[in-house]
Short mmCIF file of C-alpha atoms in Angstrom, two decimals:
data_model
loop_
_atom_site.label_atom_id
_atom_site.label_comp_id
_atom_site.label_asym_id
_atom_site.label_seq_id
_atom_site.Cartn_x
_atom_site.Cartn_y
_atom_site.Cartn_z
CA MET P 25 37.74 79.41 147.31
CA GLY P 26 40.38 77.70 145.24
CA ARG P 27 39.94 74.44 147.15
CA LYS P 28 36.13 74.57 146.84
CA LEU P 29 36.25 75.26 143.11
CA LEU P 30 38.86 72.52 142.57
CA ALA P 31 36.66 70.04 144.46
CA ALA P 32 33.70 71.11 142.29
CA GLY P 33 35.74 70.52 139.11
CA GLN P 34 35.68 74.21 138.11
CA LEU P 35 39.34 74.23 137.17
CA ALA P 36 39.68 77.56 135.37
CA GLU P 37 37.99 79.42 138.22
CA ALA P 38 40.05 77.52 140.81
CA LEU P 39 43.26 78.41 138.96
CA SER P 40 42.31 82.10 138.97
CA HIS P 41 41.88 82.03 142.76
CA TYR P 42 45.18 80.21 143.28
CA HIS P 43 46.95 82.84 141.16
CA SER P 44 45.56 85.44 143.56
CA ALA P 45 46.56 83.34 146.58
CA VAL P 46 50.16 83.02 145.35
CA GLU P 47 50.35 86.77 144.79
CA GLY P 48 48.94 87.33 148.30
CA ASP P 49 51.38 84.94 150.00
CA SER P 50 54.40 83.95 147.87
CA LYS P 51 56.04 82.01 150.73
CA ASN P 52 53.27 79.44 151.28
CA TYR P 53 54.54 76.15 149.83
CA LEU P 54 51.05 74.55 150.00
CA THR P 55 49.56 77.22 147.73
CA TYR P 56 52.11 76.41 145.05
CA TYR P 57 51.45 72.69 145.51
CA LYS P 58 47.68 73.17 145.21
CA ARG P 59 48.07 75.31 142.09
CA ALA P 60 50.26 72.59 140.63
CA ALA P 61 47.42 70.13 141.32
CA VAL P 62 45.05 72.35 139.31
CA PHE P 63 47.52 72.55 136.42
CA LEU P 64 47.83 68.74 136.42
CA ALA P 65 44.05 68.34 136.48
CA MET P 66 43.94 70.60 133.41
CA GLY P 67 46.58 68.47 131.66
CA LYS P 68 49.23 71.20 131.88
CA SER P 69 52.14 69.27 133.36
CA LYS P 70 54.74 71.76 132.07
CA SER P 71 53.05 74.55 134.03
CA ALA P 72 52.82 72.34 137.14
CA LEU P 73 56.58 71.70 137.29
CA PRO P 74 57.71 75.23 138.33
CA ASP P 75 55.11 75.28 141.12
CA LEU P 76 56.22 71.88 142.47
CA SER P 77 59.86 73.00 142.32
CA LYS P 78 58.96 76.19 144.22
CA ALA P 79 57.10 74.19 146.87
CA ILE P 80 60.17 71.93 147.30
CA GLU P 81 62.44 74.96 147.44
CA LEU P 82 60.30 76.43 150.26
CA LYS P 83 60.03 73.05 152.02
CA PRO P 84 62.77 70.58 150.96
CA ASP P 85 61.29 67.71 153.00
CA PHE P 86 57.87 68.03 151.33
CA LEU P 87 57.73 64.42 150.09
CA ALA P 88 54.33 64.67 148.32
CA ALA P 89 55.69 67.40 146.04
CA ARG P 90 58.87 65.38 145.46
CA LEU P 91 56.83 62.31 144.46
CA GLN P 92 54.55 64.33 142.16
CA ARG P 93 57.48 66.04 140.45
CA GLY P 94 59.30 62.71 140.07
CA ASN P 95 56.22 61.25 138.38
CA ILE P 96 56.14 64.15 135.91
CA PHE P 97 59.85 63.79 135.17
CA LEU P 98 59.38 60.06 134.57
CA LYS P 99 56.48 60.66 132.14
CA GLN P 100 58.63 63.21 130.33
CA GLY P 101 61.44 60.68 130.00
CA SER P 102 63.78 62.67 132.27
CA THR P 103 64.92 59.62 134.22
CA GLN P 104 67.88 61.26 136.00
CA GLU P 105 65.72 64.01 137.56
CA ALA P 106 62.96 61.50 138.34
CA ARG P 107 65.44 59.18 140.04
CA GLU P 108 66.73 61.99 142.28
CA ASP P 109 63.19 62.82 143.46
CA PHE P 110 62.22 59.19 144.13
CA GLU P 111 65.46 58.61 146.05
CA ALA P 112 64.77 61.75 148.14
CA VAL P 113 61.32 60.38 149.00
CA LEU P 114 62.81 57.01 150.01
CA ARG P 115 65.39 58.73 152.21
CA GLY P 116 62.57 60.48 154.04
CA ASN P 117 60.33 57.40 154.04
CA PRO P 118 62.19 54.12 153.28
CA GLY P 119 58.91 52.18 153.19
CA HIS P 120 57.25 54.33 150.51
CA GLU P 121 56.04 51.70 147.99
CA GLU P 122 55.07 54.02 145.16
CA ALA P 123 58.44 55.79 145.20
CA ARG P 124 60.27 52.43 145.14
CA ALA P 125 58.11 51.16 142.24
CA GLN P 126 58.63 54.36 140.26
CA LEU P 127 62.38 54.24 140.86
CA ALA P 128 62.39 50.73 139.36
CA HIS P 129 60.44 52.10 136.37
CA ALA P 130 63.07 54.81 135.88
CA ASP P 131 65.80 52.14 135.76
CA GLU P 132 63.70 50.02 133.36
CA LEU P 133 63.12 53.03 131.13
CA ASP P 134 66.84 53.74 130.79
CA VAL P 135 67.51 50.16 129.71
CA LEU P 136 64.62 50.16 127.18
CA VAL P 137 65.58 53.49 125.63
CA GLU P 138 69.14 52.26 125.05
CA GLU P 139 67.80 49.01 123.56
CA ALA P 140 65.47 50.95 121.22
CA HIS P 141 68.28 53.16 119.94
CA HIS P 142 70.53 50.16 119.26
CA ALA P 143 67.74 48.39 117.34
CA HIS P 144 67.08 51.56 115.31
CA GLN P 145 70.77 51.99 114.45
CA ARG P 146 70.99 48.49 113.03
CA GLY P 147 67.81 49.01 110.95
CA ASP P 148 65.55 46.75 113.02
CA TYR P 149 62.52 49.03 112.82
CA HIS P 150 59.97 46.40 113.84
CA GLY P 151 62.11 45.59 116.91
CA THR P 152 62.43 49.30 117.73
CA VAL P 153 58.65 49.74 117.59
CA ARG P 154 58.12 46.77 119.93
CA VAL P 155 60.52 48.19 122.53
CA LEU P 156 59.13 51.72 122.21
CA GLU P 157 55.62 50.51 123.07
CA ARG P 158 56.74 49.99 126.66
CA VAL P 159 58.92 53.12 126.62
CA ILE P 160 55.93 55.30 125.62
CA GLU P 161 53.74 53.54 128.17
CA LEU P 162 56.20 54.62 130.89
CA SER P 163 56.97 58.08 129.46
CA PRO P 164 53.96 59.23 127.37
CA TRP P 165 55.08 62.89 127.51
CA ASP P 166 58.52 62.24 126.03
CA PRO P 167 58.56 63.64 122.46
CA GLU P 168 61.82 61.89 121.54
CA SER P 169 60.36 58.38 121.91
CA ARG P 170 57.35 59.28 119.77
CA GLU P 171 59.56 60.91 117.15
CA LEU P 172 61.76 57.80 117.02
CA ARG P 173 58.75 55.52 116.62
CA ALA P 174 57.31 57.83 113.95
CA ASP P 175 60.60 57.56 112.05
CA CYS P 176 60.34 53.74 112.20
CA TYR P 177 56.76 53.84 110.94
CA MET P 178 57.78 56.08 108.04
CA LYS P 179 60.56 53.68 107.07
CA LEU P 180 58.08 50.78 107.31
CA GLY P 181 55.61 52.66 105.09
CA GLU P 182 52.99 53.02 107.84
CA THR P 183 52.34 56.71 107.32
CA ARG P 184 49.09 56.86 109.27
CA LYS P 185 50.77 55.52 112.42
CA ALA P 186 53.63 57.97 111.98
CA ILE P 187 51.10 60.82 111.95
CA GLN P 188 49.50 59.52 115.15
CA ASP P 189 52.87 59.58 116.90
CA LEU P 190 54.02 62.95 115.59
CA ALA P 191 50.80 64.86 116.34
CA PRO P 192 51.29 64.90 120.17
CA THR P 193 54.91 66.10 119.80
CA THR P 194 53.66 69.46 118.50
CA ARG P 195 52.30 70.06 122.01
CA LEU P 196 55.10 68.31 123.92
CA ARG P 197 57.82 70.53 122.41
CA ASN P 198 57.77 74.32 122.27
CA ASP P 199 58.08 75.86 118.80
CA ASN P 200 58.01 72.43 117.15
CA ARG P 201 57.98 73.67 113.56
CA ALA P 202 59.81 70.56 112.37
CA ALA P 203 56.92 68.34 113.53
CA PHE P 204 54.28 70.55 111.89
CA LEU P 205 56.23 70.48 108.62
CA GLN P 206 56.68 66.71 108.79
CA LEU P 207 52.99 66.20 109.54
CA SER P 208 52.09 68.41 106.59
CA ARG P 209 54.34 66.38 104.28
CA LEU P 210 52.91 63.09 105.52
CA HIS P 211 49.31 64.22 105.00
CA TYR P 212 50.34 65.51 101.57
CA SER P 213 51.79 62.10 100.64
CA LEU P 214 48.45 60.49 101.53
CA GLY P 215 46.55 62.92 99.34
CA GLU P 216 45.06 64.77 102.31
CA HIS P 217 45.84 68.22 100.97
CA GLU P 218 43.47 70.07 103.32
CA ASP P 219 45.08 68.52 106.42
CA SER P 220 48.49 69.18 104.91
CA LEU P 221 47.61 72.84 104.44
CA SER P 222 46.33 73.09 108.02
CA GLN P 223 49.56 71.67 109.51
CA VAL P 224 51.94 73.82 107.46
CA ARG P 225 49.94 76.90 108.45
CA GLU P 226 50.58 76.02 112.11
CA CYS P 227 54.31 76.03 111.32
CA LEU P 228 54.03 79.49 109.75
CA LYS P 229 52.11 80.78 112.78
CA LEU P 230 55.21 80.00 114.84
CA ASP P 231 57.50 81.68 112.31
CA GLN P 232 56.11 83.23 109.14
CA ASP P 233 59.63 83.49 107.71
CA ASP P 234 60.43 79.77 108.01
CA LYS P 235 61.77 79.01 104.50
CA GLU P 236 61.02 75.30 104.43
CA CYS P 237 57.48 75.74 105.70
CA PHE P 238 56.76 78.61 103.33
CA SER P 239 58.09 76.71 100.31
CA HIS P 240 55.95 73.69 101.15
CA TYR P 241 52.96 75.94 101.86
CA LYS P 242 53.13 77.44 98.33
CA GLN P 243 53.17 73.95 96.77
CA VAL P 244 50.26 72.63 98.85
CA LYS P 245 48.26 75.82 98.33
CA LYS P 246 48.65 75.66 94.56
CA LEU P 247 47.71 71.99 94.39
CA SER P 248 44.73 72.43 96.74
CA LYS P 249 43.39 75.26 94.60
CA GLN P 250 43.64 73.12 91.45
CA LEU P 251 41.93 70.12 93.09
CA ASP P 252 39.10 72.21 94.54
CA SER P 253 38.61 74.00 91.23
CA ALA P 254 38.50 70.71 89.31
CA GLU P 255 35.83 69.27 91.62
CA GLN P 256 33.79 72.46 91.30
CA LEU P 257 33.91 72.14 87.52
CA ILE P 258 32.76 68.51 87.74
CA SER P 259 29.83 69.52 89.97
CA GLU P 260 28.85 72.00 87.22
CA SER P 261 29.20 69.29 84.51
CA ARG P 262 31.99 71.28 82.84
CA TYR P 263 33.92 68.12 82.07
CA PRO P 264 36.45 69.31 79.42
CA GLU P 265 37.57 72.13 81.74
CA ALA P 266 37.79 69.72 84.68
CA ILE P 267 39.98 67.40 82.60
CA GLU P 268 42.36 70.29 81.84
CA LYS P 269 42.51 71.15 85.54
CA TYR P 270 43.36 67.57 86.55
CA GLU P 271 46.05 67.47 83.88
CA SER P 272 47.50 70.55 85.59
CA VAL P 273 47.40 68.68 88.92
CA MET P 274 49.64 65.97 87.46
CA LYS P 275 52.10 68.60 86.27
CA THR P 276 52.08 70.43 89.61
CA GLU P 277 52.80 67.22 91.56
CA PRO P 278 54.36 64.49 89.41
CA ASN P 279 56.25 62.79 92.25
CA VAL P 280 53.47 61.74 94.65
CA PRO P 281 51.63 58.72 93.15
CA PHE P 282 48.35 59.50 94.91
CA TYR P 283 47.72 62.68 92.91
CA THR P 284 48.43 61.05 89.55
CA THR P 285 46.10 58.18 90.43
CA ARG P 286 43.43 60.58 91.66
CA ALA P 287 43.72 62.74 88.55
CA LYS P 288 43.40 59.75 86.22
CA GLU P 289 40.40 58.46 88.18
CA ARG P 290 38.61 61.81 87.85
CA ILE P 291 39.59 62.26 84.17
CA CYS P 292 38.15 58.78 83.59
CA HIS P 293 34.94 59.95 85.27
CA CYS P 294 34.79 63.16 83.19
CA LEU P 295 35.36 61.37 79.88
CA SER P 296 32.70 58.79 80.72
CA ARG P 297 30.20 61.48 81.73
CA ASN P 298 31.07 63.48 78.60
CA ARG P 299 30.26 60.37 76.53
CA GLN P 300 33.79 60.10 75.11
CA ALA P 301 33.75 56.32 75.28
CA PRO P 302 37.05 55.21 73.62
CA GLU P 303 39.11 57.83 75.49
CA ALA P 304 37.33 57.00 78.76
CA ILE P 305 38.02 53.29 78.39
CA ASP P 306 41.76 53.93 77.87
CA ILE P 307 42.15 56.28 80.85
CA CYS P 308 39.86 54.22 83.11
CA SER P 309 41.88 51.09 82.33
CA GLU P 310 45.09 52.89 83.25
CA ALA P 311 43.48 54.21 86.46
CA HIS P 312 42.21 50.70 87.28
CA GLN P 313 45.73 49.31 87.01
CA ARG P 314 46.94 51.93 89.48
CA ASP P 315 44.03 51.45 91.89
CA PRO P 316 42.38 48.04 91.29
CA ARG P 317 40.13 48.24 94.38
CA ASN P 318 38.44 51.49 93.34
CA ILE P 319 34.81 50.72 92.46
CA LEU P 320 34.24 54.23 91.06
CA ILE P 321 36.77 53.58 88.32
CA LEU P 322 35.07 50.29 87.49
CA ARG P 323 31.68 52.04 87.43
CA ASP P 324 32.91 54.76 85.06
CA ARG P 325 34.62 52.28 82.76
CA ALA P 326 31.47 50.14 82.72
CA GLU P 327 29.47 53.19 81.63
CA ALA P 328 32.03 53.88 78.89
CA PHE P 329 31.75 50.26 77.73
CA ILE P 330 27.96 50.72 77.55
CA LEU P 331 28.42 53.84 75.41
CA ASN P 332 30.77 51.80 73.23
CA GLU P 333 28.17 48.99 73.07
CA GLU P 334 30.55 46.52 74.74
CA TYR P 335 27.92 45.21 77.11
CA GLU P 336 29.69 42.02 78.21
CA LYS P 337 32.67 44.04 79.42
CA ALA P 338 30.33 46.47 81.17
CA VAL P 339 28.69 43.56 83.00
CA GLU P 340 32.14 42.21 84.00
CA ASP P 341 33.19 45.59 85.46
CA TYR P 342 29.96 46.01 87.41
CA GLN P 343 30.22 42.43 88.72
CA GLU P 344 33.80 43.07 89.89
CA ALA P 345 32.67 46.27 91.62
CA ARG P 346 29.76 44.44 93.28
CA GLU P 347 32.13 41.82 94.68
CA MET P 348 34.02 44.64 96.42
CA ASP P 349 30.92 46.42 97.69
CA GLY P 350 27.76 44.31 97.55
CA ASP P 351 25.69 46.91 99.41
CA ASN P 352 26.28 49.74 96.93
CA GLN P 353 22.89 50.58 95.39
CA GLU P 354 24.38 52.45 92.41
CA ILE P 355 26.57 49.46 91.51
CA ARG P 356 23.64 47.02 91.82
CA GLU P 357 21.44 49.18 89.61
CA GLY P 358 24.26 49.64 87.09
CA LEU P 359 24.81 45.89 86.89
CA GLU P 360 21.09 45.24 86.32
CA ARG P 361 21.01 47.85 83.54
CA ALA P 362 24.16 46.45 81.88
CA GLN P 363 22.68 42.93 82.01
CA LYS P 364 19.45 44.18 80.42
CA LEU P 365 21.40 45.95 77.70
CA LEU P 366 23.44 42.81 77.05
CA LYS P 367 20.26 40.78 76.72
CA GLN P 368 18.73 43.50 74.54
CA SER P 369 21.80 43.62 72.30
CA ARG P 370 21.18 40.01 71.41
CA LYS P 371 17.75 41.06 70.13
CA ARG P 372 17.00 44.33 68.32
CA ASP P 373 19.37 47.26 68.76
CA TYR P 374 17.71 50.39 67.42
CA TYR P 375 20.98 52.30 67.38
CA LYS P 376 22.60 49.63 65.19
CA ILE P 377 19.55 49.50 62.92
CA LEU P 378 19.95 53.21 62.14
CA GLY P 379 23.75 53.02 62.29
CA VAL P 380 24.09 55.77 64.90
CA HIS P 381 25.95 55.96 68.21
CA ARG P 382 24.14 55.78 71.53
CA ASN P 383 24.87 59.45 72.13
CA ALA P 384 23.39 60.58 68.76
CA ASN P 385 21.03 63.55 68.95
CA LYS P 386 17.53 63.70 67.44
CA GLN P 387 18.67 65.48 64.28
CA GLU P 388 21.29 62.78 63.58
CA ILE P 389 18.71 60.04 64.19
CA ILE P 390 16.15 61.57 61.77
CA LYS P 391 18.84 62.10 59.13
CA ALA P 392 19.92 58.42 59.37
CA TYR P 393 16.27 57.33 59.33
CA ARG P 394 15.45 59.29 56.13
CA LYS P 395 18.43 57.86 54.32
CA LEU P 396 17.67 54.25 55.29
CA ALA P 397 13.90 54.59 54.74
CA GLN P 398 14.50 55.73 51.17
CA GLN P 399 17.08 52.99 50.65
CA TRP P 400 14.83 50.19 51.97
CA HIS P 401 11.48 51.38 50.63
CA PRO P 402 9.79 48.20 49.34
CA ASP P 403 8.91 49.90 46.01
CA ASN P 404 12.63 49.85 45.26
CA PHE P 405 12.60 46.05 44.99
CA GLN P 406 11.09 43.81 42.29
CA SER P 407 10.99 40.17 43.45
CA GLU P 408 8.60 39.02 46.18
CA GLU P 409 11.49 37.70 48.32
CA GLU P 410 13.36 41.00 48.10
CA LYS P 411 10.18 42.92 48.92
CA LYS P 412 9.62 40.77 52.05
CA GLN P 413 13.16 41.38 53.24
CA ALA P 414 12.74 45.10 52.55
CA GLU P 415 9.42 45.13 54.45
CA LYS P 416 11.08 43.63 57.52
CA LYS P 417 14.01 46.02 57.28
CA PHE P 418 11.67 48.95 56.71
CA ILE P 419 9.63 48.05 59.80
CA ASP P 420 12.80 47.86 61.92
CA ILE P 421 13.96 51.24 60.61
CA ALA P 422 10.60 52.83 61.39
CA SER P 423 10.56 51.23 64.86
CA ALA P 424 14.05 52.51 65.56
CA LYS P 425 13.07 56.04 64.54
CA GLU P 426 9.89 55.87 66.62
CA VAL P 427 11.74 54.78 69.78
CA LEU P 428 14.83 56.95 69.48
CA THR P 429 12.99 60.19 68.71
CA ASP P 430 10.60 59.78 71.63
CA PRO P 431 12.46 60.86 74.83
CA GLU P 432 10.45 58.58 77.12
CA MET P 433 10.77 55.52 74.90
CA ARG P 434 14.46 56.17 74.28
CA GLN P 435 15.08 56.45 78.04
CA LYS P 436 13.42 53.04 78.52
CA PHE P 437 15.50 51.54 75.72
CA ASP P 438 18.73 53.03 77.17
CA ALA P 439 17.81 51.43 80.52
CA GLY P 440 17.70 48.00 78.84
CA GLU P 441 13.97 47.72 78.07
CA ASP P 442 12.52 47.52 74.55
CA PRO P 443 9.39 49.69 74.64
CA LEU P 444 8.05 47.98 71.48
CA ASP P 445 8.55 44.45 72.82
CA PRO P 446 5.12 42.93 73.58
CA GLU P 447 6.65 41.29 76.67
CA ASN P 448 7.26 44.76 78.10
CA GLN P 449 3.83 46.14 77.19
CA GLN P 450 2.01 44.05 79.84
CA GLY P 451 -1.26 44.35 77.96
CA GLY P 452 -1.44 48.11 77.60
CA GLY P 453 0.20 51.39 76.73
CA GLY P 454 3.26 51.98 74.60
CA HIS P 455 3.66 52.19 70.86
CA GLY P 456 3.10 49.12 68.74
CA HIS P 457 3.80 48.27 65.14
CA GLY P 458 0.22 49.14 64.19
CA ASP P 459 0.67 52.89 64.67
CA TRP P 460 3.33 53.96 62.17
CA PRO P 461 4.65 57.51 61.97
CA PHE P 462 4.05 57.48 58.20
CA GLU P 463 1.32 56.37 55.74
CA PHE P 464 2.57 52.86 55.07
CA ASN P 465 1.20 49.42 55.75
CA PRO P 466 3.65 46.81 54.51
CA PHE P 467 1.06 44.07 54.88
CA ARG P 468 -1.50 45.68 52.51
CA SER P 469 -1.68 44.04 49.08
CA GLY P 470 -1.00 45.98 45.90
CA ASN P 471 1.48 48.68 45.13
CA PHE P 472 3.17 50.48 48.02
CA HIS P 473 2.31 54.12 48.60
CA PHE P 474 3.96 56.01 51.36
CA LYS P 475 4.45 59.59 52.33
CA PHE P 476 6.83 60.88 55.07
CA HIS P 477 5.48 63.05 57.86
CA TYR P 478 8.26 64.79 59.80
CA ASN P 479 7.93 66.96 62.82
#
């Protein structure tokens, strides 16, 4: 049954039957050999070794088991044990080509391992990595070679490659808490706090009282909680609270540059979204210096420049972001809007006419309008030239109030389109200068009479 299931690829079931077969006949060397074959098919070479050794113990001249065990020893980097098995095979069969080739590989591996260690001792980390490529090709199950190469990658600043080498060692060594802790620290240094937390938890599963792992776990847990909380606050548009949380992140972890850069990027985003333009520009500029390839920082600073009515700078930031990611729809749309606003700023700017900020509310707009309308009422002026200037100013003030107190028109204006510009009317719709929100026609002859109507 075990043979049939193994042939059918049903490895777990085959293994169960071979366990029963071994219990039924513990002196049958072939049963141990076959069970070892199942273990190897399942990728469990460590479990296969005792069965191969038992088969050899029961039948010392069993060359197939010797060869298989030698191959496992070689892949584990145990060259002395591998060499003994290959030599035993060649004594039984001097013409065995695979055993002779593998024996040569064992000799080659010894030479390469020595060369790698010498290169590492003299600080030649690139040279060590080159030699270890062949070492790991010959002995992929040797944790020491992977750990040595990971150390080289860490010293060369290639953290991601170090992680790739260390990850398999957690399975190649029993109770490898040191590797789990190192992996957690490496992920942490890259800003991958969730992966860091996952790895350090694996260490604590092996020993919940491990002091180093527990200390690191507390730090990662605290930071993860702060980061997750900050992002939740941003998703709820609670920007001042999110800023406080990211400031706490920088205090919790001041030594890993990633978290400071990340915190400044997100504070930049919060300030921009909260329409705190000057503060946003300062923090975004600092974040941009730390991470010049981050288009999100450029986007947020561009939006802050727009709030601050610095449209040329906004266009420059969006253009820089577009050069980095030409396919980003949000960046393309932002650039178009900034360009429209720049063009518009060279014409009439209703916010400037009323002397209010772009984030002014309706009450502030009406208050500014009342003050300026009274100041520039044409009846306040005597000479014809002064009256004409006042008429023009009065029309602009009224237009500004009309646009900025109408949500739909204001949204169009904020998007870079003047809703009162005849070019944008396209022959219909919209408000024109003929429909004033007060009883005043500056082009009618005679004395001016006007009366405010406020909602």
